JSON list of C-alpha atoms in Angstrom, two decimals:
[
{"chain": "Z", "resi": 1, "resn": "MET", "atom": "CA", "xyz": [156.28, -106.56, -45.85]},
{"chain": "Z", "resi": 2, "resn": "GLN", "atom": "CA", "xyz": [156.05, -106.84, -41.70]},
{"chain": "Z", "resi": 3, "resn": "HIS", "atom": "CA", "xyz": [152.61, -107.19, -42.89]},
{"chain": "Z", "resi": 4, "resn": "CYS", "atom": "CA", "xyz": [153.37, -111.09, -44.84]},
{"chain": "Z", "resi": 5, "resn": "GLY", "atom": "CA", "xyz": [153.86, -112.62, -41.36]},
{"chain": "Z", "resi": 6, "resn": "LEU", "atom": "CA", "xyz": [150.10, -112.44, -41.45]},
{"chain": "Z", "resi": 7, "resn": "TYR", "atom": "CA", "xyz": [149.52, -114.19, -44.60]},
{"chain": "Z", "resi": 8, "resn": "ILE", "atom": "CA", "xyz": [151.36, -117.40, -44.54]},
{"chain": "Z", "resi": 9, "resn": "ASN", "atom": "CA", "xyz": [149.17, -119.87, -43.33]},
{"chain": "Z", "resi": 10, "resn": "TYR", "atom": "CA", "xyz": [146.96, -118.79, -46.78]},
{"chain": "Z", "resi": 11, "resn": "PHE", "atom": "CA", "xyz": [150.07, -118.29, -49.08]},
{"chain": "Z", "resi": 12, "resn": "PHE", "atom": "CA", "xyz": [150.77, -122.20, -47.97]},
{"chain": "Z", "resi": 13, "resn": "LEU", "atom": "CA", "xyz": [146.94, -122.91, -49.40]},
{"chain": "Z", "resi": 14, "resn": "SER", "atom": "CA", "xyz": [147.99, -124.83, -52.13]},
{"chain": "Z", "resi": 15, "resn": "GLU", "atom": "CA", "xyz": [144.30, -125.00, -54.13]},
{"chain": "Z", "resi": 16, "resn": "LYS", "atom": "CA", "xyz": [144.25, -121.41, -54.54]},
{"chain": "Z", "resi": 17, "resn": "GLU", "atom": "CA", "xyz": [146.07, -119.65, -57.90]},
{"chain": "Z", "resi": 18, "resn": "ASN", "atom": "CA", "xyz": [149.54, -118.40, -58.54]},
{"chain": "Z", "resi": 19, "resn": "LEU", "atom": "CA", "xyz": [149.16, -115.60, -57.06]},
{"chain": "Z", "resi": 20, "resn": "CYS", "atom": "CA", "xyz": [151.72, -112.19, -56.68]},
{"chain": "Z", "resi": 21, "resn": "LEU", "atom": "CA", "xyz": [152.95, -109.70, -53.72]},
{"chain": "Z", "resi": 22, "resn": "TYR", "atom": "CA", "xyz": [152.39, -106.23, -54.07]},
{"chain": "Z", "resi": 23, "resn": "GLY", "atom": "CA", "xyz": [153.13, -102.92, -53.02]},
{"chain": "Z", "resi": 24, "resn": "PHE", "atom": "CA", "xyz": [151.65, -99.79, -52.81]},
{"chain": "Z", "resi": 25, "resn": "PRO", "atom": "CA", "xyz": [152.65, -95.98, -51.82]},
{"chain": "Z", "resi": 26, "resn": "SER", "atom": "CA", "xyz": [150.73, -96.66, -48.85]},
{"chain": "Z", "resi": 27, "resn": "GLU", "atom": "CA", "xyz": [153.80, -99.55, -47.46]},
{"chain": "Z", "resi": 28, "resn": "GLN", "atom": "CA", "xyz": [150.57, -101.52, -47.49]},
{"chain": "Z", "resi": 29, "resn": "TRP", "atom": "CA", "xyz": [151.27, -105.24, -49.04]},
{"chain": "Z", "resi": 30, "resn": "GLU", "atom": "CA", "xyz": [149.00, -107.70, -50.90]},
{"chain": "Z", "resi": 31, "resn": "VAL", "atom": "CA", "xyz": [148.02, -110.72, -52.02]},
{"chain": "Z", "resi": 32, "resn": "ASN", "atom": "CA", "xyz": [146.31, -110.77, -55.53]},
{"chain": "Z", "resi": 33, "resn": "LEU", "atom": "CA", "xyz": [146.24, -112.10, -58.94]},
{"chain": "Z", "resi": 34, "resn": "PRO", "atom": "CA", "xyz": [148.53, -111.52, -61.65]},
{"chain": "Z", "resi": 35, "resn": "ALA", "atom": "CA", "xyz": [147.16, -108.47, -64.60]},
{"chain": "Z", "resi": 36, "resn": "GLU", "atom": "CA", "xyz": [144.92, -109.70, -66.95]},
{"chain": "Z", "resi": 37, "resn": "GLU", "atom": "CA", "xyz": [146.36, -107.95, -69.95]},
{"chain": "Z", "resi": 38, "resn": "VAL", "atom": "CA", "xyz": [149.70, -108.83, -72.04]},
{"chain": "Z", "resi": 39, "resn": "PRO", "atom": "CA", "xyz": [152.01, -107.25, -71.61]},
{"chain": "Z", "resi": 40, "resn": "PRO", "atom": "CA", "xyz": [150.34, -105.82, -68.55]},
{"chain": "Z", "resi": 41, "resn": "GLU", "atom": "CA", "xyz": [151.36, -101.54, -68.21]},
{"chain": "Z", "resi": 42, "resn": "LEU", "atom": "CA", "xyz": [153.58, -101.13, -65.01]},
{"chain": "Z", "resi": 43, "resn": "PRO", "atom": "CA", "xyz": [156.76, -104.54, -64.31]},
{"chain": "Z", "resi": 44, "resn": "GLU", "atom": "CA", "xyz": [154.63, -107.23, -62.90]},
{"chain": "Z", "resi": 45, "resn": "PRO", "atom": "CA", "xyz": [156.01, -108.80, -59.30]},
{"chain": "Z", "resi": 46, "resn": "VAL", "atom": "CA", "xyz": [156.80, -112.26, -59.63]},
{"chain": "Z", "resi": 47, "resn": "LEU", "atom": "CA", "xyz": [153.54, -115.53, -60.38]},
{"chain": "Z", "resi": 48, "resn": "GLY", "atom": "CA", "xyz": [153.44, -117.78, -57.25]},
{"chain": "Z", "resi": 49, "resn": "ILE", "atom": "CA", "xyz": [154.83, -116.87, -54.82]},
{"chain": "Z", "resi": 50, "resn": "ASN", "atom": "CA", "xyz": [153.03, -118.34, -52.53]},
{"chain": "Z", "resi": 51, "resn": "PHE", "atom": "CA", "xyz": [154.02, -121.28, -53.06]},
{"chain": "Z", "resi": 52, "resn": "ALA", "atom": "CA", "xyz": [157.39, -122.57, -50.97]},
{"chain": "Z", "resi": 53, "resn": "ARG", "atom": "CA", "xyz": [160.09, -125.20, -52.42]},
{"chain": "Z", "resi": 54, "resn": "ASP", "atom": "CA", "xyz": [159.16, -128.38, -51.20]},
{"chain": "Z", "resi": 55, "resn": "GLY", "atom": "CA", "xyz": [161.38, -129.16, -47.45]},
{"chain": "Z", "resi": 56, "resn": "MET", "atom": "CA", "xyz": [161.99, -124.93, -47.80]},
{"chain": "Z", "resi": 57, "resn": "GLN", "atom": "CA", "xyz": [161.75, -123.55, -43.77]},
{"chain": "Z", "resi": 58, "resn": "GLU", "atom": "CA", "xyz": [159.46, -120.36, -43.20]},
{"chain": "Z", "resi": 59, "resn": "LYS", "atom": "CA", "xyz": [161.60, -118.42, -42.51]},
{"chain": "Z", "resi": 60, "resn": "ASP", "atom": "CA", "xyz": [163.92, -119.06, -45.95]},
{"chain": "Z", "resi": 61, "resn": "TRP", "atom": "CA", "xyz": [160.13, -118.53, -47.73]},
{"chain": "Z", "resi": 62, "resn": "LEU", "atom": "CA", "xyz": [159.73, -115.45, -45.92]},
{"chain": "Z", "resi": 63, "resn": "SER", "atom": "CA", "xyz": [163.57, -114.60, -47.29]},
{"chain": "Z", "resi": 64, "resn": "LEU", "atom": "CA", "xyz": [162.93, -115.78, -50.84]},
{"chain": "Z", "resi": 65, "resn": "VAL", "atom": "CA", "xyz": [160.31, -113.81, -51.46]},
{"chain": "Z", "resi": 66, "resn": "ALA", "atom": "CA", "xyz": [161.73, -110.04, -49.20]},
{"chain": "Z", "resi": 67, "resn": "VAL", "atom": "CA", "xyz": [164.35, -110.84, -51.93]},
{"chain": "Z", "resi": 68, "resn": "HIS", "atom": "CA", "xyz": [161.32, -111.26, -55.70]},
{"chain": "Z", "resi": 69, "resn": "SER", "atom": "CA", "xyz": [160.04, -108.05, -54.02]},
{"chain": "Z", "resi": 70, "resn": "ASP", "atom": "CA", "xyz": [163.03, -105.91, -53.97]},
{"chain": "Z", "resi": 71, "resn": "ALA", "atom": "CA", "xyz": [163.97, -106.62, -57.52]},
{"chain": "Z", "resi": 72, "resn": "TRP", "atom": "CA", "xyz": [159.67, -105.91, -57.94]},
{"chain": "Z", "resi": 73, "resn": "LEU", "atom": "CA", "xyz": [160.20, -102.79, -56.29]},
{"chain": "Z", "resi": 74, "resn": "LEU", "atom": "CA", "xyz": [163.92, -101.69, -58.78]},
{"chain": "Z", "resi": 75, "resn": "ALA", "atom": "CA", "xyz": [161.93, -102.09, -61.77]},
{"chain": "Z", "resi": 76, "resn": "ILE", "atom": "CA", "xyz": [159.24, -100.24, -60.87]},
{"chain": "Z", "resi": 77, "resn": "ALA", "atom": "CA", "xyz": [161.57, -97.54, -59.68]},
{"chain": "Z", "resi": 78, "resn": "PHE", "atom": "CA", "xyz": [163.50, -97.48, -63.26]},
{"chain": "Z", "resi": 79, "resn": "TYR", "atom": "CA", "xyz": [160.33, -97.77, -65.12]},
{"chain": "Z", "resi": 80, "resn": "PHE", "atom": "CA", "xyz": [158.50, -94.52, -63.63]},
{"chain": "Z", "resi": 81, "resn": "GLY", "atom": "CA", "xyz": [162.28, -93.11, -64.05]},
{"chain": "Z", "resi": 82, "resn": "ALA", "atom": "CA", "xyz": [162.08, -94.55, -68.16]},
{"chain": "Z", "resi": 83, "resn": "ARG", "atom": "CA", "xyz": [158.82, -92.94, -68.42]},
{"chain": "Z", "resi": 84, "resn": "PHE", "atom": "CA", "xyz": [159.37, -89.73, -66.86]},
{"chain": "Z", "resi": 85, "resn": "GLY", "atom": "CA", "xyz": [162.80, -89.30, -68.91]},
{"chain": "Z", "resi": 86, "resn": "PHE", "atom": "CA", "xyz": [165.32, -89.47, -66.12]},
{"chain": "Z", "resi": 87, "resn": "ASP", "atom": "CA", "xyz": [169.16, -88.76, -67.78]},
{"chain": "Z", "resi": 88, "resn": "LYS", "atom": "CA", "xyz": [171.82, -90.00, -65.70]},
{"chain": "Z", "resi": 89, "resn": "ALA", "atom": "CA", "xyz": [171.77, -87.49, -63.67]},
{"chain": "Z", "resi": 90, "resn": "ASP", "atom": "CA", "xyz": [168.32, -88.28, -62.56]},
{"chain": "Z", "resi": 91, "resn": "ARG", "atom": "CA", "xyz": [169.07, -92.18, -62.35]},
{"chain": "Z", "resi": 92, "resn": "LYS", "atom": "CA", "xyz": [172.10, -91.95, -59.73]},
{"chain": "Z", "resi": 93, "resn": "ARG", "atom": "CA", "xyz": [170.15, -89.65, -58.52]},
{"chain": "Z", "resi": 94, "resn": "LEU", "atom": "CA", "xyz": [167.11, -92.49, -57.48]},
{"chain": "Z", "resi": 95, "resn": "PHE", "atom": "CA", "xyz": [169.74, -95.00, -57.16]},
{"chain": "Z", "resi": 96, "resn": "ASN", "atom": "CA", "xyz": [170.89, -93.26, -54.23]},
{"chain": "Z", "resi": 97, "resn": "MET", "atom": "CA", "xyz": [167.79, -92.39, -52.47]},
{"chain": "Z", "resi": 98, "resn": "ILE", "atom": "CA", "xyz": [167.35, -96.03, -52.22]},
{"chain": "Z", "resi": 99, "resn": "ASN", "atom": "CA", "xyz": [169.99, -96.98, -51.54]},
{"chain": "Z", "resi": 100, "resn": "GLU", "atom": "CA", "xyz": [169.35, -94.36, -48.19]},
{"chain": "Z", "resi": 101, "resn": "VAL", "atom": "CA", "xyz": [166.49, -97.18, -46.76]},
{"chain": "Z", "resi": 102, "resn": "PRO", "atom": "CA", "xyz": [167.36, -100.46, -46.04]},
{"chain": "Z", "resi": 103, "resn": "THR", "atom": "CA", "xyz": [166.34, -103.21, -48.43]},
{"chain": "Z", "resi": 104, "resn": "ILE", "atom": "CA", "xyz": [162.87, -105.74, -47.88]},
{"chain": "Z", "resi": 105, "resn": "PHE", "atom": "CA", "xyz": [165.50, -108.59, -47.52]},
{"chain": "Z", "resi": 106, "resn": "GLU", "atom": "CA", "xyz": [167.21, -106.77, -44.52]},
{"chain": "Z", "resi": 107, "resn": "VAL", "atom": "CA", "xyz": [164.19, -106.15, -42.40]},
{"chain": "Z", "resi": 108, "resn": "VAL", "atom": "CA", "xyz": [163.19, -108.99, -42.93]},
{"chain": "Z", "resi": 109, "resn": "THR", "atom": "CA", "xyz": [166.75, -111.34, -42.52]},
{"chain": "Z", "resi": 110, "resn": "GLY", "atom": "CA", "xyz": [167.19, -108.28, -39.37]},
{"chain": "Z", "resi": 111, "resn": "ALA", "atom": "CA", "xyz": [170.90, -107.32, -41.03]},
{"chain": "Z", "resi": 112, "resn": "ALA", "atom": "CA", "xyz": [169.12, -103.40, -41.52]},
{"chain": "Z", "resi": 113, "resn": "LYS", "atom": "CA", "xyz": [168.84, -103.47, -37.37]},
{"chain": "Z", "resi": 114, "resn": "LYS", "atom": "CA", "xyz": [172.55, -104.68, -37.45]},
{"chain": "Z", "resi": 115, "resn": "GLN", "atom": "CA", "xyz": [173.68, -101.97, -39.71]},
{"chain": "Z", "resi": 116, "resn": "VAL", "atom": "CA", "xyz": [172.18, -100.05, -37.37]},
{"chain": "Z", "resi": 117, "resn": "LYS", "atom": "CA", "xyz": [173.83, -100.69, -34.51]},
{"chain": "Z", "resi": 118, "resn": "GLU", "atom": "CA", "xyz": [177.59, -100.53, -36.41]},
{"chain": "Z", "resi": 119, "resn": "LYS", "atom": "CA", "xyz": [176.93, -97.04, -37.04]},
{"chain": "Z", "resi": 120, "resn": "SER", "atom": "CA", "xyz": [175.69, -95.64, -34.33]},
{"chain": "Z", "resi": 121, "resn": "SER", "atom": "CA", "xyz": [178.89, -97.57, -32.67]},
{"chain": "Z", "resi": 122, "resn": "VAL", "atom": "CA", "xyz": [181.80, -96.77, -35.19]},
{"chain": "Z", "resi": 123, "resn": "SER", "atom": "CA", "xyz": [180.18, -92.88, -34.50]},
{"chain": "Z", "resi": 124, "resn": "ASN", "atom": "CA", "xyz": [180.70, -93.51, -31.31]},
{"chain": "Z", "resi": 125, "resn": "HIS", "atom": "CA", "xyz": [184.38, -94.66, -31.33]},
{"chain": "Z", "resi": 126, "resn": "SER", "atom": "CA", "xyz": [185.44, -91.22, -34.16]},
{"chain": "Z", "resi": 127, "resn": "GLY", "atom": "CA", "xyz": [183.57, -88.80, -31.14]},
{"chain": "Z", "resi": 128, "resn": "SER", "atom": "CA", "xyz": [186.54, -90.28, -28.71]},
{"chain": "Z", "resi": 129, "resn": "LYS", "atom": "CA", "xyz": [188.70, -90.35, -30.70]},
{"chain": "Z", "resi": 130, "resn": "SER", "atom": "CA", "xyz": [188.17, -86.97, -32.08]},
{"chain": "Z", "resi": 131, "resn": "LYS", "atom": "CA", "xyz": [187.67, -86.16, -28.58]},
{"chain": "Z", "resi": 132, "resn": "SER", "atom": "CA", "xyz": [191.35, -87.50, -27.30]},
{"chain": "Z", "resi": 133, "resn": "ASN", "atom": "CA", "xyz": [192.95, -86.08, -30.04]},
{"chain": "Z", "resi": 134, "resn": "SER", "atom": "CA", "xyz": [192.38, -82.39, -29.86]},
{"chain": "Z", "resi": 135, "resn": "LYS", "atom": "CA", "xyz": [193.37, -82.93, -25.99]},
{"chain": "Z", "resi": 136, "resn": "ALA", "atom": "CA", "xyz": [196.60, -84.60, -27.07]},
{"chain": "Z", "resi": 137, "resn": "ARG", "atom": "CA", "xyz": [197.21, -82.01, -29.50]},
{"chain": "Z", "resi": 138, "resn": "ALA", "atom": "CA", "xyz": [199.90, -79.66, -28.34]},
{"chain": "Z", "resi": 139, "resn": "PRO", "atom": "CA", "xyz": [199.71, -76.42, -27.90]},
{"chain": "Z", "resi": 140, "resn": "GLU", "atom": "CA", "xyz": [200.42, -73.98, -31.07]},
{"chain": "Z", "resi": 141, "resn": "PRO", "atom": "CA", "xyz": [202.42, -71.00, -31.18]},
{"chain": "Z", "resi": 142, "resn": "GLN", "atom": "CA", "xyz": [200.90, -67.58, -30.15]},
{"chain": "Z", "resi": 143, "resn": "GLY", "atom": "CA", "xyz": [201.81, -65.10, -33.28]},
{"chain": "Z", "resi": 144, "resn": "ARG", "atom": "CA", "xyz": [200.01, -68.46, -35.10]},
{"chain": "Z", "resi": 145, "resn": "GLN", "atom": "CA", "xyz": [196.75, -68.70, -32.76]},
{"chain": "Z", "resi": 146, "resn": "GLN", "atom": "CA", "xyz": [196.45, -64.77, -33.31]},
{"chain": "Z", "resi": 147, "resn": "LYS", "atom": "CA", "xyz": [196.65, -65.11, -37.00]},
{"chain": "Z", "resi": 148, "resn": "ALA", "atom": "CA", "xyz": [193.86, -67.70, -37.10]},
{"chain": "Z", "resi": 149, "resn": "LEU", "atom": "CA", "xyz": [191.60, -66.20, -34.61]},
{"chain": "Z", "resi": 150, "resn": "GLN", "atom": "CA", "xyz": [191.80, -63.13, -37.41]},
{"chain": "Z", "resi": 151, "resn": "ALA", "atom": "CA", "xyz": [191.02, -64.77, -39.75]},
{"chain": "Z", "resi": 152, "resn": "LYS", "atom": "CA", "xyz": [188.40, -66.62, -38.12]},
{"chain": "Z", "resi": 153, "resn": "ASP", "atom": "CA", "xyz": [186.73, -62.64, -37.42]},
{"chain": "Z", "resi": 154, "resn": "GLU", "atom": "CA", "xyz": [187.30, -61.62, -40.65]},
{"chain": "Z", "resi": 155, "resn": "ASP", "atom": "CA", "xyz": [184.50, -64.77, -41.29]},
{"chain": "Z", "resi": 156, "resn": "ASP", "atom": "CA", "xyz": [182.10, -63.67, -38.87]},
{"chain": "Z", "resi": 157, "resn": "GLU", "atom": "CA", "xyz": [182.48, -60.19, -40.64]},
{"chain": "Z", "resi": 158, "resn": "LEU", "atom": "CA", "xyz": [181.52, -61.48, -43.74]},
{"chain": "Z", "resi": 159, "resn": "ASP", "atom": "CA", "xyz": [178.96, -64.17, -42.95]},
{"chain": "Z", "resi": 160, "resn": "GLU", "atom": "CA", "xyz": [176.86, -60.94, -40.84]},
{"chain": "Z", "resi": 161, "resn": "GLN", "atom": "CA", "xyz": [176.97, -59.16, -44.23]},
{"chain": "Z", "resi": 162, "resn": "GLU", "atom": "CA", "xyz": [176.02, -61.91, -46.19]},
{"chain": "Z", "resi": 163, "resn": "ASP", "atom": "CA", "xyz": [173.30, -62.27, -43.08]},
{"chain": "Z", "resi": 164, "resn": "ASP", "atom": "CA", "xyz": [171.98, -59.22, -42.68]},
{"chain": "Z", "resi": 165, "resn": "GLU", "atom": "CA", "xyz": [171.34, -59.12, -46.88]},
{"chain": "Z", "resi": 166, "resn": "HIS", "atom": "CA", "xyz": [169.23, -62.09, -47.28]},
{"chain": "Z", "resi": 167, "resn": "GLY", "atom": "CA", "xyz": [167.29, -60.79, -43.82]},
{"chain": "Z", "resi": 168, "resn": "GLU", "atom": "CA", "xyz": [166.28, -57.90, -46.09]},
{"chain": "Z", "resi": 169, "resn": "THR", "atom": "CA", "xyz": [165.28, -60.43, -48.67]},
{"chain": "Z", "resi": 170, "resn": "LEU", "atom": "CA", "xyz": [161.69, -60.90, -49.12]},
{"chain": "Z", "resi": 171, "resn": "CYS", "atom": "CA", "xyz": [159.86, -63.54, -51.06]},
{"chain": "Z", "resi": 172, "resn": "GLY", "atom": "CA", "xyz": [158.11, -62.28, -54.10]},
{"chain": "Z", "resi": 173, "resn": "ALA", "atom": "CA", "xyz": [155.04, -64.40, -53.80]},
{"chain": "Z", "resi": 174, "resn": "CYS", "atom": "CA", "xyz": [154.10, -64.39, -50.22]},
{"chain": "Z", "resi": 175, "resn": "GLY", "atom": "CA", "xyz": [156.72, -61.55, -49.39]},
{"chain": "Z", "resi": 176, "resn": "GLU", "atom": "CA", "xyz": [157.99, -63.31, -46.11]},
{"chain": "Z", "resi": 177, "resn": "HIS", "atom": "CA", "xyz": [162.01, -62.98, -44.88]},
{"chain": "Z", "resi": 178, "resn": "TYR", "atom": "CA", "xyz": [164.98, -64.92, -46.16]},
{"chain": "Z", "resi": 179, "resn": "GLY", "atom": "CA", "xyz": [165.48, -68.16, -44.00]},
{"chain": "Z", "resi": 180, "resn": "THR", "atom": "CA", "xyz": [168.82, -70.04, -44.06]},
{"chain": "Z", "resi": 181, "resn": "ASP", "atom": "CA", "xyz": [167.57, -73.42, -44.26]},
{"chain": "Z", "resi": 182, "resn": "GLU", "atom": "CA", "xyz": [164.79, -72.87, -46.97]},
{"chain": "Z", "resi": 183, "resn": "PHE", "atom": "CA", "xyz": [165.07, -73.15, -50.83]},
{"chain": "Z", "resi": 184, "resn": "TRP", "atom": "CA", "xyz": [164.91, -70.32, -52.92]},
{"chain": "Z", "resi": 185, "resn": "ILE", "atom": "CA", "xyz": [165.32, -69.10, -56.86]},
{"chain": "Z", "resi": 186, "resn": "CYS", "atom": "CA", "xyz": [165.92, -66.17, -58.58]},
{"chain": "Z", "resi": 187, "resn": "CYS", "atom": "CA", "xyz": [163.43, -64.70, -61.58]},
{"chain": "Z", "resi": 188, "resn": "ASP", "atom": "CA", "xyz": [165.45, -64.01, -64.01]},
{"chain": "Z", "resi": 189, "resn": "ILE", "atom": "CA", "xyz": [163.93, -61.71, -65.73]},
{"chain": "Z", "resi": 190, "resn": "CYS", "atom": "CA", "xyz": [162.64, -59.48, -62.55]},
{"chain": "Z", "resi": 191, "resn": "GLU", "atom": "CA", "xyz": [165.34, -60.34, -60.41]},
{"chain": "Z", "resi": 192, "resn": "LYS", "atom": "CA", "xyz": [163.30, -60.24, -57.33]},
{"chain": "Z", "resi": 193, "resn": "TRP", "atom": "CA", "xyz": [163.51, -63.99, -55.28]},
{"chain": "Z", "resi": 194, "resn": "PHE", "atom": "CA", "xyz": [160.77, -66.31, -54.17]},
{"chain": "Z", "resi": 195, "resn": "HIS", "atom": "CA", "xyz": [160.76, -69.21, -51.78]},
{"chain": "Z", "resi": 196, "resn": "GLY", "atom": "CA", "xyz": [160.94, -73.02, -53.52]},
{"chain": "Z", "resi": 197, "resn": "LYS", "atom": "CA", "xyz": [158.02, -74.18, -52.36]},
{"chain": "Z", "resi": 198, "resn": "CYS", "atom": "CA", "xyz": [155.42, -70.60, -53.21]},
{"chain": "Z", "resi": 199, "resn": "VAL", "atom": "CA", "xyz": [156.63, -71.43, -57.11]},
{"chain": "Z", "resi": 200, "resn": "LYS", "atom": "CA", "xyz": [156.46, -74.85, -56.60]},
{"chain": "Z", "resi": 201, "resn": "ILE", "atom": "CA", "xyz": [160.30, -75.60, -57.75]},
{"chain": "Z", "resi": 202, "resn": "THR", "atom": "CA", "xyz": [162.51, -78.44, -56.38]},
{"chain": "Z", "resi": 203, "resn": "PRO", "atom": "CA", "xyz": [166.74, -77.31, -56.11]},
{"chain": "Z", "resi": 204, "resn": "ALA", "atom": "CA", "xyz": [165.98, -80.61, -58.44]},
{"chain": "Z", "resi": 205, "resn": "ARG", "atom": "CA", "xyz": [164.09, -79.35, -61.11]},
{"chain": "Z", "resi": 206, "resn": "ALA", "atom": "CA", "xyz": [166.12, -75.24, -60.64]},
{"chain": "Z", "resi": 207, "resn": "GLU", "atom": "CA", "xyz": [168.99, -77.94, -62.10]},
{"chain": "Z", "resi": 208, "resn": "HIS", "atom": "CA", "xyz": [167.74, -78.02, -65.22]},
{"chain": "Z", "resi": 209, "resn": "ILE", "atom": "CA", "xyz": [166.90, -74.52, -65.58]},
{"chain": "Z", "resi": 210, "resn": "LYS", "atom": "CA", "xyz": [168.50, -72.23, -67.93]},
{"chain": "Z", "resi": 211, "resn": "GLN", "atom": "CA", "xyz": [166.96, -69.40, -67.73]},
{"chain": "Z", "resi": 212, "resn": "TYR", "atom": "CA", "xyz": [163.85, -69.20, -64.81]},
{"chain": "Z", "resi": 213, "resn": "LYS", "atom": "CA", "xyz": [160.48, -66.99, -65.07]},
{"chain": "Z", "resi": 214, "resn": "CYS", "atom": "CA", "xyz": [158.47, -66.61, -61.58]},
{"chain": "Z", "resi": 215, "resn": "PRO", "atom": "CA", "xyz": [154.49, -67.31, -62.08]},
{"chain": "Z", "resi": 216, "resn": "SER", "atom": "CA", "xyz": [153.75, -63.41, -63.22]},
{"chain": "Z", "resi": 217, "resn": "CYS", "atom": "CA", "xyz": [156.80, -63.21, -65.69]},
{"chain": "Z", "resi": 218, "resn": "SER", "atom": "CA", "xyz": [155.58, -66.16, -66.96]},
{"chain": "Z", "resi": 219, "resn": "ASN", "atom": "CA", "xyz": [151.88, -64.12, -67.71]},
{"chain": "Z", "resi": 220, "resn": "LYS", "atom": "CA", "xyz": [152.73, -61.44, -69.08]},
{"chain": "Z", "resi": 221, "resn": "ARG", "atom": "CA", "xyz": [152.10, -61.05, -72.21]},
{"chain": "Z", "resi": 222, "resn": "THR", "atom": "CA", "xyz": [153.89, -58.61, -75.37]},
{"chain": "Z", "resi": 223, "resn": "ARG", "atom": "CA", "xyz": [151.70, -55.47, -75.86]},
{"chain": "Z", "resi": 224, "resn": "PRO", "atom": "CA", "xyz": [151.57, -55.40, -79.19]}
]
């Protein structure tokens, strides 16, 4: 949407036909004629976006363009969700992903920057508050401290054992060691572990797999 300002004079030419504002995965935007086929294959953006209402200021007009563009992007997202057979959980995940980024309207009006500043100030305030609370906390009895230390040592030992077990695990595809920050999946047939990226399985896709077969087990044919 940041490139829309370059097209303002072009938009306001009344002799132009009714145009639409299209967005592309490359984050580029283009003003063009609508699709000729009826109905179109994809949801179409608002027609006649290049005509501003009489007496409308440039800022208000750009905000209106942004609102229509947001509505079109939402229509595109849930159109593909329907085409790919998204269920309730997938649609909720898609909606949450959309909400993690600011809308075009928020970027154009400057509300996105304001939200970032507010979040940073809130996080700083909560951080300073937690520090002050930690300083004001009264010392615990010695017996309670010893129990807490013992429990912590036991947890650390369990974590070390678990890390040692995973550290010895090798990916059945690339042969690399297990990494705590990587997604792994186990084959239910040969019980070998694989990097998700090596077998092209994501955590979201793994949730819908009842029994996973690695590529090697999937390619094995039953002997007569």
